[in-house]
Amino acid sequence: MNVLYRSLRVTVHSQFYRQISVNMIRRTQIKKVLCVAEKNDAAKGIAEIMSNGRSRRREGYSVYNKIYEYEYNLFGQNVTVSMTSVSGHLLGLEFKAPFQKWHSCNPVLLFDAEVEKYCPENFIPIKRTLEREVRQCQALVIWTDCDREGENIGFEIIDVCKAVKPNVQVFRARFSEITPNSIRRACETLTEPNINISDAVDVRQELDLRIGASFTRFQTLRLQKIFPESLSDQLISYGSCQFPTLGFVVERFKAIQAFVPETFFKIKVVHEPNEEESVEFNWKRHRLFNHTACLVLYQMCMEDPTAKVISVTSKPKSKWRPLPLDTVELEKLASRKLRISAKETMKTAEKLYTQGFISYPRTETNMFPQNLNLTLLVEQQTQDNEWGNFAQRILESGGPTPRNGNKSDQAHPPIHPTKYTNSLQGNEKRLYEFIVRHFLACCSKDAQGQEVTVEIEIAEERFSASGLTIIARNYLEVYPYDKWYNKVIPLYRPDTTFQPTAIEMVEGQTSPPQLLTEADLISLMEKHGIGTDATHAEHIETIKSRMYVGLTADQRFLPGELGMGLVEGYNSMGYEMSKPDLRAELEADLKLVSEGRKDKASVLRYHVAKYKAVFIESVRKAKKLDEALSNYLGPAQEITEQEQGEM
Amino acid sequence: MSVGEVQVTQAWLHSEWHVQVPPAWLDACVNWIKEEADRESVPQLQLNQRVLEQWLLTDLRDLAHPVLPEGISEALKTQLDSCYCVQMDSVLDISQPAYTQLQRIRGTDCSNDQVSAVTQETQRPWEAKPTRMLMLQLTDGVQSLEGMEYRPIPALSTNLPPGTKLQLVGPIAVRLGVLLLKAENVKVLGGEVEQLLEIYSQGRVLCGTLGLPEENHPQGEEPDD
Ligand SMILES: [Mg+2]
């Protein structure tokens, strides 16, 4: 964090690009085109498709980012394409030199200190490649991932290229999967990069930097001094997403601690009409939290223990096939069903995507677009030994009939397989199989069953039991992640009576909620708008790596002492630092910026001011933080007024 | 004070409301109402009404005038056939955990507690939505007993203030000293008892049930600085 190599100052204003019209450009002579993808894998995959596997590979300055060269018909003419890549963000954001060192200034100044974009040392070779290549090109096509970060990375590439070749013409390729159709379509419909989306990322980056650096410096410097024994070497980071995420973990832990179990009582009726069959009837009152009241009703039942069948109803019941897969569902399901963490899931999914096996895995869409040829996608899977027959049956029984949700991000389709493979290993194989099975299940039919409910009365108390007969398993055949079982109950006729085998009064206890699983935590983050589907996994990873939380043996989140103390400390200041509201408002504004409905500068100004006010108050009430932490870390070290002033 | 007036009131209370009061209390009450009126004459109808209002606000324990059959709270199995006016000291919903109810009235119930990773909800399983069952702590001033909401009684709720007066209308089954109440057995007359409002508030009753220390300050009222 200390030494920075700054070789670029970004001053180019992007307003300019908006005025480019595609029609105008077509008249100029373009001979050579530079294409830049977000990662080397993607560049390689796209180049392979565009060149029909006949691209020439060259080295760039960065050993990880190759250059693929080939001829292609673009803008209605044959051009030479150089396809290369970056490795995610090319530029970083940092404070200007006087503010970079930890002790260089009072952290409160970081809310207003000047910031600038720079190219970190390890990315300079990539930047040099771009500068060298673009000089010989008349056009630049951005092939980064089509999401917020991708759009922003695109503008970083544009800024670097424009700095050495101001008149290069810039285009954006839009695609959701690295398949021939999708890439060809993107080439035919090149557009302009979207500055609004990129602006939203700039705002987020700048706020994260200012808020993160100020609070992190403040709390680290203070707490290291106050708890030298436990914290002297510890970085105590703060982030406006990681704290609410930590807050959820602490909140659940405290809910469990505060919970008071209560005893309840219920009446259970068992009927065994013959040796093979046994039915348990459930009390309509469910349960009572009072022994006497239950005993009174139980005694009445025992005095007249004849059961009268009130009604027997039979109705169809279906178990719904899954909805098309969006990112959050993928993370949650992979975590629950495959026991793969959200971070690992996204890493693996990204790899599957860049190899062309699945569509873009960052999507909020859970409905298939009309123009997606699902039949073709199902067809690709018919060759598999395990689910091939199922795929074949979908085609033979009327074709894919996807169940659709109602969310769309207007950018990417739901996650689905784009190419068949049986050559994967390990988690890649498991995740690919899951995505394929989920897709086929979604394109299939709901499972169908018939539910029979028997209602009986004993001494005017009502009880009921139900049985289930599965008629057609349908999607369940390809989707082992869902379970549905037959439950047989004997035949009862209305208005008949029988003697129950046993009537019992049983007791039980209420139990607290459980510690959060990763899937629960993602649900909460989504519910409160903390982070985006693209960043949930990262925030969770951060609070783990900072030791704010740990995992129990059954993979549930348990807050650590430092995490508990920090949340309690900030809570006792009366600020909702660990509550989701502050951050959620910011995320909502970022969305408006990305849609062009709010402007970058005013959103920045508003949120900087808000967090700055919270910061000033937090410093004023810093003793509360010490107090809360001393419950976990032992007595606080006294510090002098002067030391206090220096912090 | 004319003796006739008091007797008329007593008869009215009994025939209209099935309310029985000890003569000494009634005398004192009528006297007090007249004093308050400051020698203006109080018409009989108004007097009746004012006495009833006083009774509704009185802790029946102060009257020490039993109306329920003796030993009813110990009866294993019996039935009440006539009409009785009693006082409800407190009420508790025993169909739900007290902890949940306490969180709700304190406003600390956290919807996040219910969140778990239910993904892509399939058809919702039939959930037993329990019918409410209130448990009432009743007294006729001398004998205390409980009444349970055996069948739904819309007129009752946990919002009724402690000391509310109820008219119980037989026949009412009694088991293990508990009245099995149905809608037709209960008429809410109203009233409250000021001294009971605090000690039998829902918060206190729920804390008592849970064995928690009674908090006078609701959570979140911690002073700032
Ligand atoms: Mg990306």
PDB file of N, CA, C and O in Angstrom, chain A residues 369-393:
ATOM      1  N   PRO A 369     -34.612 -15.559 -22.679  1.00  0.00           N
ATOM      2  CA  PRO A 369     -35.080 -14.656 -23.738  1.00  0.00           C
ATOM      3  C   PRO A 369     -35.717 -15.464 -24.876  1.00  0.00           C
ATOM      4  O   PRO A 369     -35.355 -16.621 -25.102  1.00  0.00           O
ATOM      5  N   GLN A 370     -36.652 -14.849 -25.553  1.00  0.00           N
ATOM      6  CA  GLN A 370     -37.391 -15.503 -26.638  1.00  0.00           C
ATOM      7  C   GLN A 370     -36.467 -16.095 -27.705  1.00  0.00           C
ATOM      8  O   GLN A 370     -36.697 -17.171 -28.213  1.00  0.00           O
ATOM      9  N   ASN A 371     -35.415 -15.333 -28.028  1.00  0.00           N
ATOM     10  CA  ASN A 371     -34.615 -15.725 -29.187  1.00  0.00           C
ATOM     11  C   ASN A 371     -33.555 -16.792 -28.887  1.00  0.00           C
ATOM     12  O   ASN A 371     -32.784 -17.152 -29.753  1.00  0.00           O
ATOM     13  N   LEU A 372     -33.531 -17.266 -27.644  1.00  0.00           N
ATOM     14  CA  LEU A 372     -32.529 -18.283 -27.323  1.00  0.00           C
ATOM     15  C   LEU A 372     -33.036 -19.644 -27.807  1.00  0.00           C
ATOM     16  O   LEU A 372     -34.152 -20.048 -27.473  1.00  0.00           O
ATOM     17  N   ASN A 373     -32.224 -20.336 -28.596  1.00  0.00           N
ATOM     18  CA  ASN A 373     -32.655 -21.624 -29.142  1.00  0.00           C
ATOM     19  C   ASN A 373     -32.405 -22.741 -28.123  1.00  0.00           C
ATOM     20  O   ASN A 373     -31.352 -23.364 -28.092  1.00  0.00           O
ATOM     21  N   LEU A 374     -33.414 -22.958 -27.287  1.00  0.00           N
ATOM     22  CA  LEU A 374     -33.260 -23.942 -26.210  1.00  0.00           C
ATOM     23  C   LEU A 374     -33.171 -25.360 -26.759  1.00  0.00           C
ATOM     24  O   LEU A 374     -32.446 -26.191 -26.218  1.00  0.00           O
ATOM     25  N   THR A 375     -33.893 -25.614 -27.839  1.00  0.00           N
ATOM     26  CA  THR A 375     -33.883 -26.954 -28.421  1.00  0.00           C
ATOM     27  C   THR A 375     -32.460 -27.382 -28.776  1.00  0.00           C
ATOM     28  O   THR A 375     -32.025 -28.485 -28.468  1.00  0.00           O
ATOM     29  N   LEU A 376     -31.750 -26.435 -29.378  1.00  0.00           N
ATOM     30  CA  LEU A 376     -30.371 -26.722 -29.773  1.00  0.00           C
ATOM     31  C   LEU A 376     -29.508 -27.052 -28.549  1.00  0.00           C
ATOM     32  O   LEU A 376     -28.693 -27.971 -28.565  1.00  0.00           O
ATOM     33  N   LEU A 377     -29.730 -26.288 -27.492  1.00  0.00           N
ATOM     34  CA  LEU A 377     -28.937 -26.486 -26.273  1.00  0.00           C
ATOM     35  C   LEU A 377     -29.250 -27.827 -25.622  1.00  0.00           C
ATOM     36  O   LEU A 377     -28.364 -28.488 -25.085  1.00  0.00           O
ATOM     37  N   VAL A 378     -30.529 -28.213 -25.658  1.00  0.00           N
ATOM     38  CA  VAL A 378     -30.910 -29.512 -25.099  1.00  0.00           C
ATOM     39  C   VAL A 378     -30.310 -30.619 -25.962  1.00  0.00           C
ATOM     40  O   VAL A 378     -29.788 -31.611 -25.439  1.00  0.00           O
ATOM     41  N   GLU A 379     -30.377 -30.421 -27.269  1.00  0.00           N
ATOM     42  CA  GLU A 379     -29.846 -31.402 -28.218  1.00  0.00           C
ATOM     43  C   GLU A 379     -28.375 -31.720 -27.931  1.00  0.00           C
ATOM     44  O   GLU A 379     -27.957 -32.873 -27.978  1.00  0.00           O
ATOM     45  N   GLN A 380     -27.598 -30.669 -27.643  1.00  0.00           N
ATOM     46  CA  GLN A 380     -26.174 -30.863 -27.369  1.00  0.00           C
ATOM     47  C   GLN A 380     -25.934 -31.864 -26.249  1.00  0.00           C
ATOM     48  O   GLN A 380     -24.892 -32.509 -26.184  1.00  0.00           O
ATOM     49  N   GLN A 381     -26.895 -31.967 -25.326  1.00  0.00           N
ATOM     50  CA  GLN A 381     -26.687 -32.795 -24.138  1.00  0.00           C
ATOM     51  C   GLN A 381     -27.129 -34.242 -24.347  1.00  0.00           C
ATOM     52  O   GLN A 381     -26.925 -35.073 -23.470  1.00  0.00           O
ATOM     53  N   THR A 382     -27.743 -34.551 -25.501  1.00  0.00           N
ATOM     54  CA  THR A 382     -28.284 -35.906 -25.686  1.00  0.00           C
ATOM     55  C   THR A 382     -27.188 -36.955 -25.751  1.00  0.00           C
ATOM     56  O   THR A 382     -27.447 -38.129 -25.556  1.00  0.00           O
ATOM     57  N   GLN A 383     -25.949 -36.537 -26.038  1.00  0.00           N
ATOM     58  CA  GLN A 383     -24.874 -37.528 -26.167  1.00  0.00           C
ATOM     59  C   GLN A 383     -24.330 -38.000 -24.826  1.00  0.00           C
ATOM     60  O   GLN A 383     -23.510 -38.917 -24.779  1.00  0.00           O
ATOM     61  N   ASP A 384     -24.763 -37.403 -23.726  1.00  0.00           N
ATOM     62  CA  ASP A 384     -24.187 -37.788 -22.436  1.00  0.00           C
ATOM     63  C   ASP A 384     -24.731 -39.136 -21.963  1.00  0.00           C
ATOM     64  O   ASP A 384     -25.894 -39.471 -22.179  1.00  0.00           O
ATOM     65  N   ASN A 385     -23.863 -39.903 -21.305  1.00  0.00           N
ATOM     66  CA  ASN A 385     -24.263 -41.221 -20.825  1.00  0.00           C
ATOM     67  C   ASN A 385     -25.286 -41.153 -19.702  1.00  0.00           C
ATOM     68  O   ASN A 385     -26.112 -42.028 -19.554  1.00  0.00           O
ATOM     69  N   GLU A 386     -25.180 -40.105 -18.884  1.00  0.00           N
ATOM     70  CA  GLU A 386     -26.051 -40.065 -17.709  1.00  0.00           C
ATOM     71  C   GLU A 386     -27.356 -39.312 -17.950  1.00  0.00           C
ATOM     72  O   GLU A 386     -28.409 -39.751 -17.535  1.00  0.00           O
ATOM     73  N   TRP A 387     -27.273 -38.130 -18.543  1.00  0.00           N
ATOM     74  CA  TRP A 387     -28.495 -37.351 -18.705  1.00  0.00           C
ATOM     75  C   TRP A 387     -28.920 -37.233 -20.182  1.00  0.00           C
ATOM     76  O   TRP A 387     -29.882 -36.559 -20.496  1.00  0.00           O
ATOM     77  N   GLY A 388     -28.166 -37.910 -21.040  1.00  0.00           N
ATOM     78  CA  GLY A 388     -28.483 -37.831 -22.469  1.00  0.00           C
ATOM     79  C   GLY A 388     -29.890 -38.302 -22.801  1.00  0.00           C
ATOM     80  O   GLY A 388     -30.628 -37.655 -23.550  1.00  0.00           O
ATOM     81  N   ASN A 389     -30.286 -39.437 -22.191  1.00  0.00           N
ATOM     82  CA  ASN A 389     -31.628 -39.965 -22.455  1.00  0.00           C
ATOM     83  C   ASN A 389     -32.707 -38.990 -22.012  1.00  0.00           C
ATOM     84  O   ASN A 389     -33.724 -38.838 -22.670  1.00  0.00           O
ATOM     85  N   PHE A 390     -32.453 -38.362 -20.880  1.00  0.00           N
ATOM     86  CA  PHE A 390     -33.439 -37.411 -20.378  1.00  0.00           C
ATOM     87  C   PHE A 390     -33.590 -36.252 -21.365  1.00  0.00           C
ATOM     88  O   PHE A 390     -34.698 -35.828 -21.689  1.00  0.00           O
ATOM     89  N   ALA A 391     -32.436 -35.750 -21.827  1.00  0.00           N
ATOM     90  CA  ALA A 391     -32.461 -34.641 -22.798  1.00  0.00           C
ATOM     91  C   ALA A 391     -33.235 -35.069 -24.048  1.00  0.00           C
ATOM     92  O   ALA A 391     -34.045 -34.313 -24.594  1.00  0.00           O
ATOM     93  N   GLN A 392     -32.985 -36.309 -24.477  1.00  0.00           N
ATOM     94  CA  GLN A 392     -33.675 -36.839 -25.662  1.00  0.00           C
ATOM     95  C   GLN A 392     -35.191 -36.846 -25.442  1.00  0.00           C
ATOM     96  O   GLN A 392     -35.959 -36.459 -26.315  1.00  0.00           O
ATOM     97  N   ARG A 393     -35.597 -37.259 -24.241  1.00  0.00           N
ATOM     98  CA  ARG A 393     -37.038 -37.319 -23.948  1.00  0.00           C
ATOM     99  C   ARG A 393     -37.682 -35.934 -23.961  1.00  0.00           C
ATOM    100  O   ARG A 393     -38.828 -35.782 -24.357  1.00  0.00           O
TER     101      ARG A 393
END
